[in-house]
């Protein structure tokens, strides 16, 4: 054996030993700095048959791929988004470069596909995940990247925590990233809303006027006069009767005087319950018809009047959201309306037909968004209104006379004062047993016919269940006293 052959064998042995050391290092040997190597990504067998295995990477993050056969060729759809680095014939690194979607395919020396990967490069959300776990230890909140945005999933105990998680994610990922909140609420509370609408309206109306009817003079100089002074401030005369007196048999004076004072008290307390986040509405009232247009056939003889209905009464609509324990956000709309003759109109739908009077609606409505603790009361709306109208009608010139002018004028005075307050009180409620509830008809019993006819009584028993028997007529002490 020659010296050249010996040296060639020695060099070949050194190269094979170096290749074995490199292969052992790439197969999972520990880093010289003591850092353990990354765990390789298992290859899905489905991907070996031509499919693509999904892989999610953060920007600047990588994953190790171990392949079942030697790699000959690599195809990367967009190297600006993701890249593939071949470490050995059967190991590769997938690296995320920029947010987006890319695909990587590996082929052997025969051109057959070894594996394929659909890579989704998103933001690195590990820091945000740790923040959410620290902020909501009792909840199950997770975040993942979807395209150019992120999505929050999981469940929390209240809508307030859901909104707080959304605010944290929005601030940490940046305003240019869309955040989708898909967090569900574990148990939604039920809220009962009690609304009190109280109103006092006072009216004072005074009317005074004199109408003259007769003639003055004689012969060819006779003056006939007939004055009728209206009450235009209120719109009508309240007193249908008046005092009439004659002077000299030729002049008749009619005195019309009226004074009225009235008080109207309105109290409505609607109660309504709804699940947190859902809307509920309530109406106790009715509908009144309003005639519309005519609908006729082709001959134009048979016509029908269309009718529309307008609602009135006590209405309540609200949407509660339980933000936290004892803190409720309410979007409330309440309305109290009733029919009124003021502002009513009279219509004649058909020619020669009967007239129809359509009343007006006096409405008190309030709509707002408030935050109230459970069991706390808040004045949602309030109003104090005072209106004064005074008008004098009479004969021009004569009504200005100091004393005699009273005979030629009428005075109409109207004063209205109203005070309105709307109070709201929300409660977080739970279901109770039926025996804990009572109805308005509990303890009611009809009176017999003889007692109703002879004694004028309407009911035999009416009271709160469990109270003293209402049929007892004596409630004092009775029995014997022993010394």
Short mmCIF file of C-alpha atoms in Angstrom, two decimals:
data_model
loop_
_atom_site.label_atom_id
_atom_site.label_comp_id
_atom_site.label_asym_id
_atom_site.label_seq_id
_atom_site.Cartn_x
_atom_site.Cartn_y
_atom_site.Cartn_z
CA UNK A 1 0.00 0.00 0.00
CA UNK A 2 1.40 3.37 -0.99
CA UNK A 3 1.68 6.44 1.16
CA UNK A 4 -0.85 8.32 -1.12
CA UNK A 5 -3.50 5.63 -0.53
CA UNK A 6 -2.98 5.76 3.20
CA UNK A 7 -3.37 9.56 3.34
CA UNK A 8 -6.53 9.41 1.18
CA UNK A 9 -8.14 6.90 3.54
CA UNK A 10 -7.23 8.99 6.54
CA UNK A 11 -8.84 12.12 5.06
CA UNK A 12 -11.99 10.19 4.13
CA UNK A 13 -12.28 8.88 7.69
CA UNK A 14 -11.97 12.39 9.13
CA UNK A 15 -14.73 13.66 6.80
CA UNK A 16 -17.08 10.82 7.71
CA UNK A 17 -16.50 11.41 11.41
CA UNK A 18 -17.22 15.14 10.97
CA UNK A 19 -20.46 14.37 9.09
CA UNK A 20 -21.54 12.02 11.88
CA UNK A 21 -20.89 14.72 14.48
CA UNK A 22 -22.91 17.27 12.47
CA UNK A 23 -25.76 14.79 11.99
CA UNK A 24 -25.79 14.01 15.71
CA UNK A 25 -25.88 17.73 16.51
CA UNK A 26 -28.77 18.38 14.16
CA UNK A 27 -30.64 15.31 15.43
CA UNK A 28 -31.23 16.88 18.82
CA UNK A 29 -27.92 17.38 20.64
CA UNK A 30 -27.95 20.05 23.31
CA UNK A 31 -26.75 23.56 22.47
CA UNK A 32 -23.18 24.26 23.73
CA UNK A 33 -24.66 27.20 25.68
CA UNK A 34 -26.97 24.86 27.56
CA UNK A 35 -30.19 25.86 25.73
CA UNK A 36 -32.32 22.82 24.78
CA UNK A 37 -33.14 22.50 21.06
CA UNK A 38 -36.69 23.29 19.87
CA UNK A 39 -39.07 20.37 19.70
CA UNK A 40 -39.66 19.29 16.09
CA UNK A 41 -43.10 19.72 14.59
CA UNK A 42 -44.76 16.35 13.87
CA UNK A 43 -45.78 15.87 10.28
CA UNK A 44 -49.45 15.05 9.70
CA UNK A 45 -49.80 11.89 7.57
CA UNK A 46 -52.62 13.58 5.67
CA UNK A 47 -50.13 16.19 4.44
CA UNK A 48 -48.04 13.40 2.92
CA UNK A 49 -50.91 12.55 0.56
CA UNK A 50 -50.98 15.97 -1.10
CA UNK A 51 -52.79 18.05 1.53
CA UNK A 52 -51.36 20.94 3.56
CA UNK A 53 -50.96 21.02 7.32
CA UNK A 54 -51.85 24.40 8.98
CA UNK A 55 -49.04 26.06 10.93
CA UNK A 56 -49.38 29.31 12.90
CA UNK A 57 -46.26 31.40 13.51
CA UNK A 58 -45.51 34.74 15.10
CA UNK A 59 -43.36 37.39 13.45
CA UNK A 60 -39.70 36.36 13.89
CA UNK A 61 -40.67 32.96 15.33
CA UNK A 62 -39.65 29.59 13.90
CA UNK A 63 -40.60 25.93 14.08
CA UNK A 64 -38.60 22.76 13.42
CA UNK A 65 -39.88 20.25 10.83
CA UNK A 66 -38.70 16.60 10.72
CA UNK A 67 -39.47 14.92 7.37
CA UNK A 68 -39.79 11.17 6.71
CA UNK A 69 -37.61 11.21 3.51
CA UNK A 70 -34.68 13.13 2.13
CA UNK A 71 -35.53 16.54 0.69
CA UNK A 72 -34.46 17.43 -2.82
CA UNK A 73 -36.51 20.56 -3.58
CA UNK A 74 -38.48 23.19 -1.58
CA UNK A 75 -41.28 25.47 -2.85
CA UNK A 76 -42.14 28.67 -0.90
CA UNK A 77 -45.12 30.65 -2.24
CA UNK A 78 -44.12 34.02 -0.73
CA UNK A 79 -40.65 34.31 0.87
CA UNK A 80 -41.51 37.84 2.12
CA UNK A 81 -44.09 36.32 4.50
CA UNK A 82 -42.54 32.95 5.45
CA UNK A 83 -39.29 31.19 4.63
CA UNK A 84 -37.93 27.64 4.86
CA UNK A 85 -34.28 26.83 5.79
CA UNK A 86 -32.92 23.31 5.14
CA UNK A 87 -30.76 22.22 8.06
CA UNK A 88 -30.16 18.65 6.88
CA UNK A 89 -31.64 16.27 4.35
CA UNK A 90 -34.57 15.51 6.67
CA UNK A 91 -34.85 18.61 8.90
CA UNK A 92 -36.06 22.10 8.01
CA UNK A 93 -36.87 25.36 9.80
CA UNK A 94 -40.02 27.38 9.03
CA UNK A 95 -39.59 31.08 9.89
CA UNK A 96 -42.29 33.78 10.06
CA UNK A 97 -41.23 37.04 8.42
CA UNK A 98 -44.33 39.26 8.00
CA UNK A 99 -48.06 39.06 8.74
CA UNK A 100 -49.83 37.15 6.01
CA UNK A 101 -50.44 33.73 4.47
CA UNK A 102 -47.93 31.51 2.68
CA UNK A 103 -47.46 27.84 1.79
CA UNK A 104 -44.34 25.61 1.80
CA UNK A 105 -43.99 22.25 0.02
CA UNK A 106 -41.12 19.72 0.21
CA UNK A 107 -40.28 17.25 -2.61
CA UNK A 108 -37.90 14.25 -2.88
CA UNK A 109 -35.43 13.46 -5.67
CA UNK A 110 -38.20 11.74 -7.67
CA UNK A 111 -40.39 14.89 -7.62
CA UNK A 112 -42.97 13.39 -5.24
CA UNK A 113 -44.37 15.65 -2.52
CA UNK A 114 -43.15 14.82 0.95
CA UNK A 115 -45.17 17.33 2.99
CA UNK A 116 -47.00 20.64 2.64
CA UNK A 117 -47.73 23.43 5.15
CA UNK A 118 -50.16 26.36 5.12
CA UNK A 119 -48.41 29.00 7.21
CA UNK A 120 -50.33 31.84 8.87
CA UNK A 121 -47.97 34.50 10.21
CA UNK A 122 -49.60 36.63 12.93
CA UNK A 123 -48.51 38.92 15.73
CA UNK A 124 -46.70 37.54 18.73
CA UNK A 125 -49.49 37.43 21.34
CA UNK A 126 -47.69 35.60 24.17
CA UNK A 127 -47.35 38.78 26.26
CA UNK A 128 -51.01 39.67 25.76
CA UNK A 129 -52.08 36.12 26.66
CA UNK A 130 -50.14 36.33 29.93
CA UNK A 131 -51.75 39.71 30.69
CA UNK A 132 -55.25 38.35 30.13
CA UNK A 133 -54.57 35.33 32.34
CA UNK A 134 -53.33 37.64 35.09
CA UNK A 135 -56.27 40.07 34.79
CA UNK A 136 -58.98 37.37 34.65
CA UNK A 137 -57.78 34.41 36.73
CA UNK A 138 -61.35 33.11 37.22
CA UNK A 139 -62.22 33.40 33.52
CA UNK A 140 -61.15 31.49 30.45
CA UNK A 141 -60.01 34.19 28.03
CA UNK A 142 -57.75 33.42 25.09
CA UNK A 143 -56.59 35.40 22.07
CA UNK A 144 -55.45 34.29 18.66
CA UNK A 145 -54.51 35.99 15.43
CA UNK A 146 -56.86 35.81 12.47
CA UNK A 147 -55.51 37.44 9.31
CA UNK A 148 -54.63 41.07 10.00
CA UNK A 149 -56.60 41.11 13.27
CA UNK A 150 -57.02 39.19 16.48
CA UNK A 151 -60.00 37.45 18.08
CA UNK A 152 -60.88 37.08 21.76
CA UNK A 153 -62.56 33.83 22.78
CA UNK A 154 -63.51 32.10 26.00
CA UNK A 155 -65.96 33.00 28.75
CA UNK A 156 -66.20 35.47 31.65
CA UNK A 157 -68.70 36.05 34.43
CA UNK A 158 -70.08 39.49 33.41
CA UNK A 159 -70.34 41.82 30.40
CA UNK A 160 -68.10 44.29 32.24
CA UNK A 161 -65.21 41.80 32.23
CA UNK A 162 -65.82 41.11 28.54
CA UNK A 163 -65.61 44.80 27.75
CA UNK A 164 -62.49 45.17 29.91
CA UNK A 165 -60.73 42.32 28.05
CA UNK A 166 -61.67 43.95 24.75
CA UNK A 167 -60.27 47.32 25.87
CA UNK A 168 -56.98 45.74 27.02
CA UNK A 169 -56.54 43.87 23.74
CA UNK A 170 -57.34 46.98 21.70
CA UNK A 171 -54.72 49.07 23.53
CA UNK A 172 -51.94 46.46 23.47
CA UNK A 173 -52.19 45.30 19.85
CA UNK A 174 -52.53 48.86 18.51
CA UNK A 175 -55.28 50.93 17.00
CA UNK A 176 -54.48 49.74 13.46
CA UNK A 177 -55.39 46.12 14.30
CA UNK A 178 -58.98 44.97 14.34
CA UNK A 179 -60.05 43.16 17.51
CA UNK A 180 -63.07 40.84 17.42
CA UNK A 181 -64.73 40.15 20.78
CA UNK A 182 -66.23 36.64 20.79
CA UNK A 183 -66.20 36.17 24.58
CA UNK A 184 -69.35 34.58 25.99
CA UNK A 185 -70.95 35.31 29.36
CA UNK A 186 -71.14 32.37 31.77
CA UNK A 187 -74.35 33.33 33.59
CA UNK A 188 -76.45 36.36 32.70
CA UNK A 189 -78.36 38.03 35.52
CA UNK A 190 -82.00 39.04 35.41
CA UNK A 191 -82.96 42.63 36.14
CA UNK A 192 -86.33 43.94 37.31
CA UNK A 193 -86.98 47.62 36.71
CA UNK A 194 -89.52 49.58 38.75
CA UNK A 195 -90.50 52.94 37.25
CA UNK A 196 -92.59 55.51 39.12
CA UNK A 197 -94.26 58.28 37.14
CA UNK A 198 -95.93 60.83 39.44
CA UNK A 199 -97.62 64.00 38.21
CA UNK A 200 -99.79 66.69 39.79
CA UNK A 201 -101.61 69.15 37.55
CA UNK A 202 -103.57 72.13 38.89
CA UNK A 203 -105.95 74.22 36.78
CA UNK A 204 -107.57 77.55 37.70
CA UNK A 205 -110.03 79.09 35.21
CA UNK A 206 -111.91 82.38 35.69
CA UNK A 207 -114.44 83.79 33.22
CA UNK A 208 -116.45 87.00 33.53
CA UNK A 209 -118.38 88.83 30.81
CA UNK A 210 -121.57 90.81 30.11
CA UNK A 211 -123.59 90.71 26.87
CA UNK A 212 -126.06 93.51 26.09
CA UNK A 213 -129.13 93.20 23.87
CA UNK A 214 -131.71 95.95 23.16
CA UNK A 215 -132.29 99.33 21.57
CA UNK A 216 -131.88 102.93 22.59
CA UNK A 217 -133.71 105.97 21.22
CA UNK A 218 -137.06 106.58 19.59
CA UNK A 219 -138.72 107.74 16.41
CA UNK A 220 -136.38 107.72 13.49
CA UNK A 221 -133.23 107.57 15.72
CA UNK A 222 -133.17 104.06 17.09
CA UNK A 223 -129.95 102.18 17.93
CA UNK A 224 -130.19 98.38 18.01
CA UNK A 225 -127.21 96.57 19.57
CA UNK A 226 -126.40 92.97 20.40
CA UNK A 227 -122.96 92.22 21.94
CA UNK A 228 -121.53 88.76 22.42
CA UNK A 229 -118.04 88.74 23.91
CA UNK A 230 -116.30 85.34 23.54
CA UNK A 231 -113.90 83.64 25.95
CA UNK A 232 -110.95 82.96 23.68
CA UNK A 233 -108.20 82.16 26.19
CA UNK A 234 -109.75 78.85 27.21
CA UNK A 235 -111.52 78.42 23.89
CA UNK A 236 -115.06 77.92 25.15
CA UNK A 237 -117.55 79.12 27.75
CA UNK A 238 -117.67 76.84 30.75
CA UNK A 239 -121.00 77.99 32.19
CA UNK A 240 -124.03 77.03 30.05
CA UNK A 241 -126.30 79.21 32.23
CA UNK A 242 -126.11 82.91 33.02
CA UNK A 243 -127.94 85.68 34.88
CA UNK A 244 -130.19 87.92 32.78
CA UNK A 245 -131.63 91.28 33.85
CA UNK A 246 -133.71 93.93 32.00
CA UNK A 247 -133.49 97.71 32.24
CA UNK A 248 -136.49 99.84 31.22
CA UNK A 249 -137.96 97.03 29.21
CA UNK A 250 -135.66 97.83 26.27
CA UNK A 251 -132.18 96.70 27.32
CA UNK A 252 -131.32 93.18 28.49
CA UNK A 253 -127.99 92.38 30.18
CA UNK A 254 -126.71 88.80 30.46
CA UNK A 255 -124.01 88.18 33.06
CA UNK A 256 -121.73 85.18 32.37
CA UNK A 257 -119.41 84.31 35.24
CA UNK A 258 -117.54 81.12 36.04
CA UNK A 259 -114.63 80.06 38.21
CA UNK A 260 -113.22 76.56 38.28
CA UNK A 261 -110.29 74.98 40.14
CA UNK A 262 -109.23 71.40 39.61
CA UNK A 263 -106.43 68.99 40.47
CA UNK A 264 -105.34 65.98 38.43
CA UNK A 265 -103.12 63.34 40.05
CA UNK A 266 -101.39 60.74 37.89
CA UNK A 267 -99.44 57.83 39.38
CA UNK A 268 -98.09 54.94 37.33
CA UNK A 269 -95.67 52.26 38.56
CA UNK A 270 -94.94 49.74 35.81
CA UNK A 271 -92.59 46.85 36.67
CA UNK A 272 -90.75 44.76 34.09
CA UNK A 273 -88.03 42.07 34.18
CA UNK A 274 -85.51 41.10 31.51
CA UNK A 275 -82.25 39.18 31.08
CA UNK A 276 -79.08 41.24 31.10
CA UNK A 277 -78.38 42.43 27.58
CA UNK A 278 -81.90 41.77 26.26
CA UNK A 279 -84.73 44.25 25.67
CA UNK A 280 -88.23 44.10 27.14
CA UNK A 281 -91.32 46.26 26.67
CA UNK A 282 -94.60 46.72 28.50
CA UNK A 283 -97.85 48.54 27.63
CA UNK A 284 -101.02 48.90 29.72
CA UNK A 285 -103.53 50.96 27.79
CA UNK A 286 -105.42 50.66 24.57
CA UNK A 287 -105.84 51.87 21.02
CA UNK A 288 -108.29 54.35 19.56
CA UNK A 289 -109.31 54.48 15.88
CA UNK A 290 -108.36 57.29 13.52
CA UNK A 291 -110.26 57.48 10.19
CA UNK A 292 -108.05 57.66 7.14
CA UNK A 293 -108.70 57.97 3.41
CA UNK A 294 -111.46 56.48 1.27
CA UNK A 295 -111.07 53.28 -0.71
CA UNK A 296 -113.60 53.01 -3.58
CA UNK A 297 -114.30 50.46 -6.26
CA UNK A 298 -114.19 51.14 -10.01
CA UNK A 299 -117.72 52.57 -10.08
CA UNK A 300 -116.88 55.07 -7.36
CA UNK A 301 -120.10 54.34 -5.47
CA UNK A 302 -119.06 51.77 -2.90
CA UNK A 303 -116.45 53.38 -0.68
CA UNK A 304 -114.96 52.34 2.62
CA UNK A 305 -113.11 54.41 5.16
CA UNK A 306 -109.72 53.05 6.21
CA UNK A 307 -109.05 53.09 9.95
CA UNK A 308 -105.73 53.33 11.75
CA UNK A 309 -105.18 52.69 15.45
CA UNK A 310 -103.01 54.76 17.77
CA UNK A 311 -101.73 53.33 21.05
CA UNK A 312 -101.97 55.13 24.38
CA UNK A 313 -101.52 54.24 28.02
CA UNK A 314 -98.57 53.36 30.25
CA UNK A 315 -95.56 52.08 28.31
CA UNK A 316 -92.13 50.92 29.43
CA UNK A 317 -89.19 49.65 27.40
CA UNK A 318 -85.68 49.06 28.71
CA UNK A 319 -82.46 47.18 28.02
CA UNK A 320 -80.40 46.30 31.14
CA UNK A 321 -76.73 45.33 31.21
CA UNK A 322 -75.20 44.09 34.47
CA UNK A 323 -71.70 45.58 34.35
CA UNK A 324 -70.50 44.16 37.66
CA UNK A 325 -71.82 43.09 41.04
CA UNK A 326 -74.44 45.69 41.97
CA UNK A 327 -73.78 47.98 38.97
CA UNK A 328 -76.40 48.09 36.20
CA UNK A 329 -76.49 50.08 32.98
CA UNK A 330 -80.02 50.90 31.77
CA UNK A 331 -81.35 52.20 28.50
CA UNK A 332 -84.88 53.23 29.50
CA UNK A 333 -87.86 54.62 27.61
CA UNK A 334 -91.05 55.27 29.56
CA UNK A 335 -94.27 56.93 28.45
CA UNK A 336 -97.59 57.87 30.03
CA UNK A 337 -100.27 59.07 27.62
CA UNK A 338 -104.02 59.61 27.80
CA UNK A 339 -106.79 60.93 25.60
CA UNK A 340 -107.64 64.62 25.77
CA UNK A 341 -110.24 66.88 24.19
CA UNK A 342 -107.76 69.72 23.90
CA UNK A 343 -106.52 69.88 20.34
CA UNK A 344 -109.11 67.38 19.08
CA UNK A 345 -110.42 67.70 15.53
CA UNK A 346 -113.76 66.90 13.93
CA UNK A 347 -113.78 65.15 10.56
CA UNK A 348 -116.45 64.21 8.04
CA UNK A 349 -115.05 61.19 6.20
CA UNK A 350 -117.86 61.01 3.64
CA UNK A 351 -119.88 63.77 2.01
CA UNK A 352 -123.18 64.06 3.86
CA UNK A 353 -122.11 61.38 6.33
CA UNK A 354 -121.73 61.61 10.10
CA UNK A 355 -118.92 63.61 11.68
CA UNK A 356 -116.17 61.95 13.70
CA UNK A 357 -114.26 63.60 16.54
CA UNK A 358 -110.64 62.49 16.82
CA UNK A 359 -109.18 63.19 20.27
CA UNK A 360 -105.63 64.29 20.90
CA UNK A 361 -103.08 62.49 23.08
CA UNK A 362 -101.41 64.08 26.07
CA UNK A 363 -98.04 62.39 26.43
CA UNK A 364 -95.24 62.41 29.01
CA UNK A 365 -92.22 60.55 27.64
CA UNK A 366 -88.60 60.17 28.75
CA UNK A 367 -85.73 58.21 27.20
CA UNK A 368 -82.17 58.05 28.50
CA UNK A 369 -79.16 55.86 29.37
CA UNK A 370 -78.20 55.71 33.06
CA UNK A 371 -76.12 53.62 35.48
CA UNK A 372 -77.75 52.75 38.79
CA UNK A 373 -76.72 50.31 41.55
CA UNK A 374 -79.05 47.44 42.31
CA UNK A 375 -81.77 48.70 44.64
CA UNK A 376 -80.81 52.35 44.18
CA UNK A 377 -83.29 54.97 42.97
CA UNK A 378 -82.51 57.64 40.40
CA UNK A 379 -84.62 60.58 39.25
CA UNK A 380 -84.65 59.88 35.55
CA UNK A 381 -86.60 63.01 34.59
CA UNK A 382 -88.46 65.87 36.21
CA UNK A 383 -90.35 68.96 35.13
CA UNK A 384 -92.13 71.91 36.72
CA UNK A 385 -94.31 73.86 34.32
CA UNK A 386 -96.60 76.83 34.82
CA UNK A 387 -98.70 78.42 32.09
CA UNK A 388 -100.86 81.53 32.40
CA UNK A 389 -103.21 82.84 29.72
CA UNK A 390 -105.38 85.93 30.07
CA UNK A 391 -107.43 87.63 27.38
CA UNK A 392 -109.98 90.47 27.28
CA UNK A 393 -112.49 90.77 24.42
CA UNK A 394 -115.02 93.55 23.94
CA UNK A 395 -116.34 96.47 21.92
CA UNK A 396 -113.51 98.72 20.68
CA UNK A 397 -113.23 101.93 22.60
CA UNK A 398 -116.05 101.24 25.04
CA UNK A 399 -114.19 98.43 26.79
CA UNK A 400 -111.54 100.95 27.89
CA UNK A 401 -113.99 102.98 29.99
CA UNK A 402 -113.09 102.86 33.71
CA UNK A 403 -116.36 101.51 35.11
CA UNK A 404 -118.90 101.31 32.30
CA UNK A 405 -116.38 99.40 30.19
CA UNK A 406 -117.22 96.26 32.16
CA UNK A 407 -120.58 96.17 30.35
CA UNK A 408 -118.83 95.86 26.98
CA UNK A 409 -116.05 93.35 27.62
CA UNK A 410 -115.32 89.80 28.85
CA UNK A 411 -112.29 88.51 30.73
CA UNK A 412 -110.92 84.97 30.40
CA UNK A 413 -108.10 83.85 32.75
CA UNK A 414 -106.41 80.40 32.70
CA UNK A 415 -103.59 79.26 35.01
CA UNK A 416 -102.07 75.77 34.78
CA UNK A 417 -99.36 74.29 36.95
CA UNK A 418 -97.91 70.83 36.56
CA UNK A 419 -95.14 68.96 38.34
CA UNK A 420 -93.78 65.72 36.94
CA UNK A 421 -91.10 63.34 38.22
CA UNK A 422 -89.97 59.95 36.86
CA UNK A 423 -88.01 57.62 39.16
CA UNK A 424 -86.28 54.37 38.18
CA UNK A 425 -85.14 51.58 40.51
CA UNK A 426 -83.42 48.45 39.10
CA UNK A 427 -83.03 45.19 41.02
CA UNK A 428 -81.04 42.06 40.21
CA UNK A 429 -83.57 39.29 40.81
CA UNK A 430 -83.66 35.52 41.10
CA UNK A 431 -86.48 33.03 40.68
CA UNK A 432 -88.52 32.28 43.80
CA UNK A 433 -90.99 29.63 44.86
CA UNK A 434 -94.65 30.24 43.96
CA UNK A 435 -95.67 30.25 47.62
CA UNK A 436 -93.50 33.33 48.20
CA UNK A 437 -95.56 35.40 45.74
CA UNK A 438 -99.05 36.91 46.09
CA UNK A 439 -101.68 38.02 43.60
CA UNK A 440 -104.07 40.99 43.78
CA UNK A 441 -107.07 38.65 44.14
CA UNK A 442 -105.68 36.69 47.10
CA UNK A 443 -108.22 36.66 49.93
CA UNK A 444 -111.13 37.86 47.79
CA UNK A 445 -114.58 36.25 48.13
CA UNK A 446 -117.86 37.42 46.58
CA UNK A 447 -120.74 38.41 48.84
CA UNK A 448 -123.94 36.40 48.74
CA UNK A 449 -127.00 37.90 47.02
CA UNK A 450 -129.02 38.62 50.21
CA UNK A 451 -126.10 40.43 51.84
CA UNK A 452 -125.37 42.35 48.67
CA UNK A 453 -129.01 43.43 48.18
CA UNK A 454 -129.94 44.12 51.81
CA UNK A 455 -126.63 45.30 53.27
CA UNK A 456 -125.05 46.82 50.18
CA UNK A 457 -121.81 44.87 50.54
CA UNK A 458 -119.69 43.96 47.53
CA UNK A 459 -117.37 41.32 48.93
CA UNK A 460 -117.40 38.96 51.87
CA UNK A 461 -113.65 38.67 52.39
CA UNK A 462 -110.73 40.65 51.04
CA UNK A 463 -107.33 41.00 52.64
CA UNK A 464 -103.76 39.84 52.75
CA UNK A 465 -103.27 36.10 52.95
CA UNK A 466 -102.25 34.97 56.41
CA UNK A 467 -103.65 38.03 58.21
CA UNK A 468 -106.40 38.09 60.86
CA UNK A 469 -109.73 36.67 59.71
CA UNK A 470 -111.66 39.57 58.13
CA UNK A 471 -114.98 38.01 59.21
CA UNK A 472 -114.27 38.79 62.86
CA UNK A 473 -116.13 41.84 64.09
CA UNK A 474 -114.48 42.18 67.52
CA UNK A 475 -110.69 42.42 67.89
CA UNK A 476 -110.35 43.32 71.60
CA UNK A 477 -109.48 41.12 74.57
CA UNK A 478 -112.11 38.70 75.75
CA UNK A 479 -112.49 35.98 78.41
CA UNK A 480 -112.37 36.00 82.26
CA UNK A 481 -110.16 37.99 84.56
CA UNK A 482 -109.00 36.14 87.66
CA UNK A 483 -107.36 37.99 90.53
#
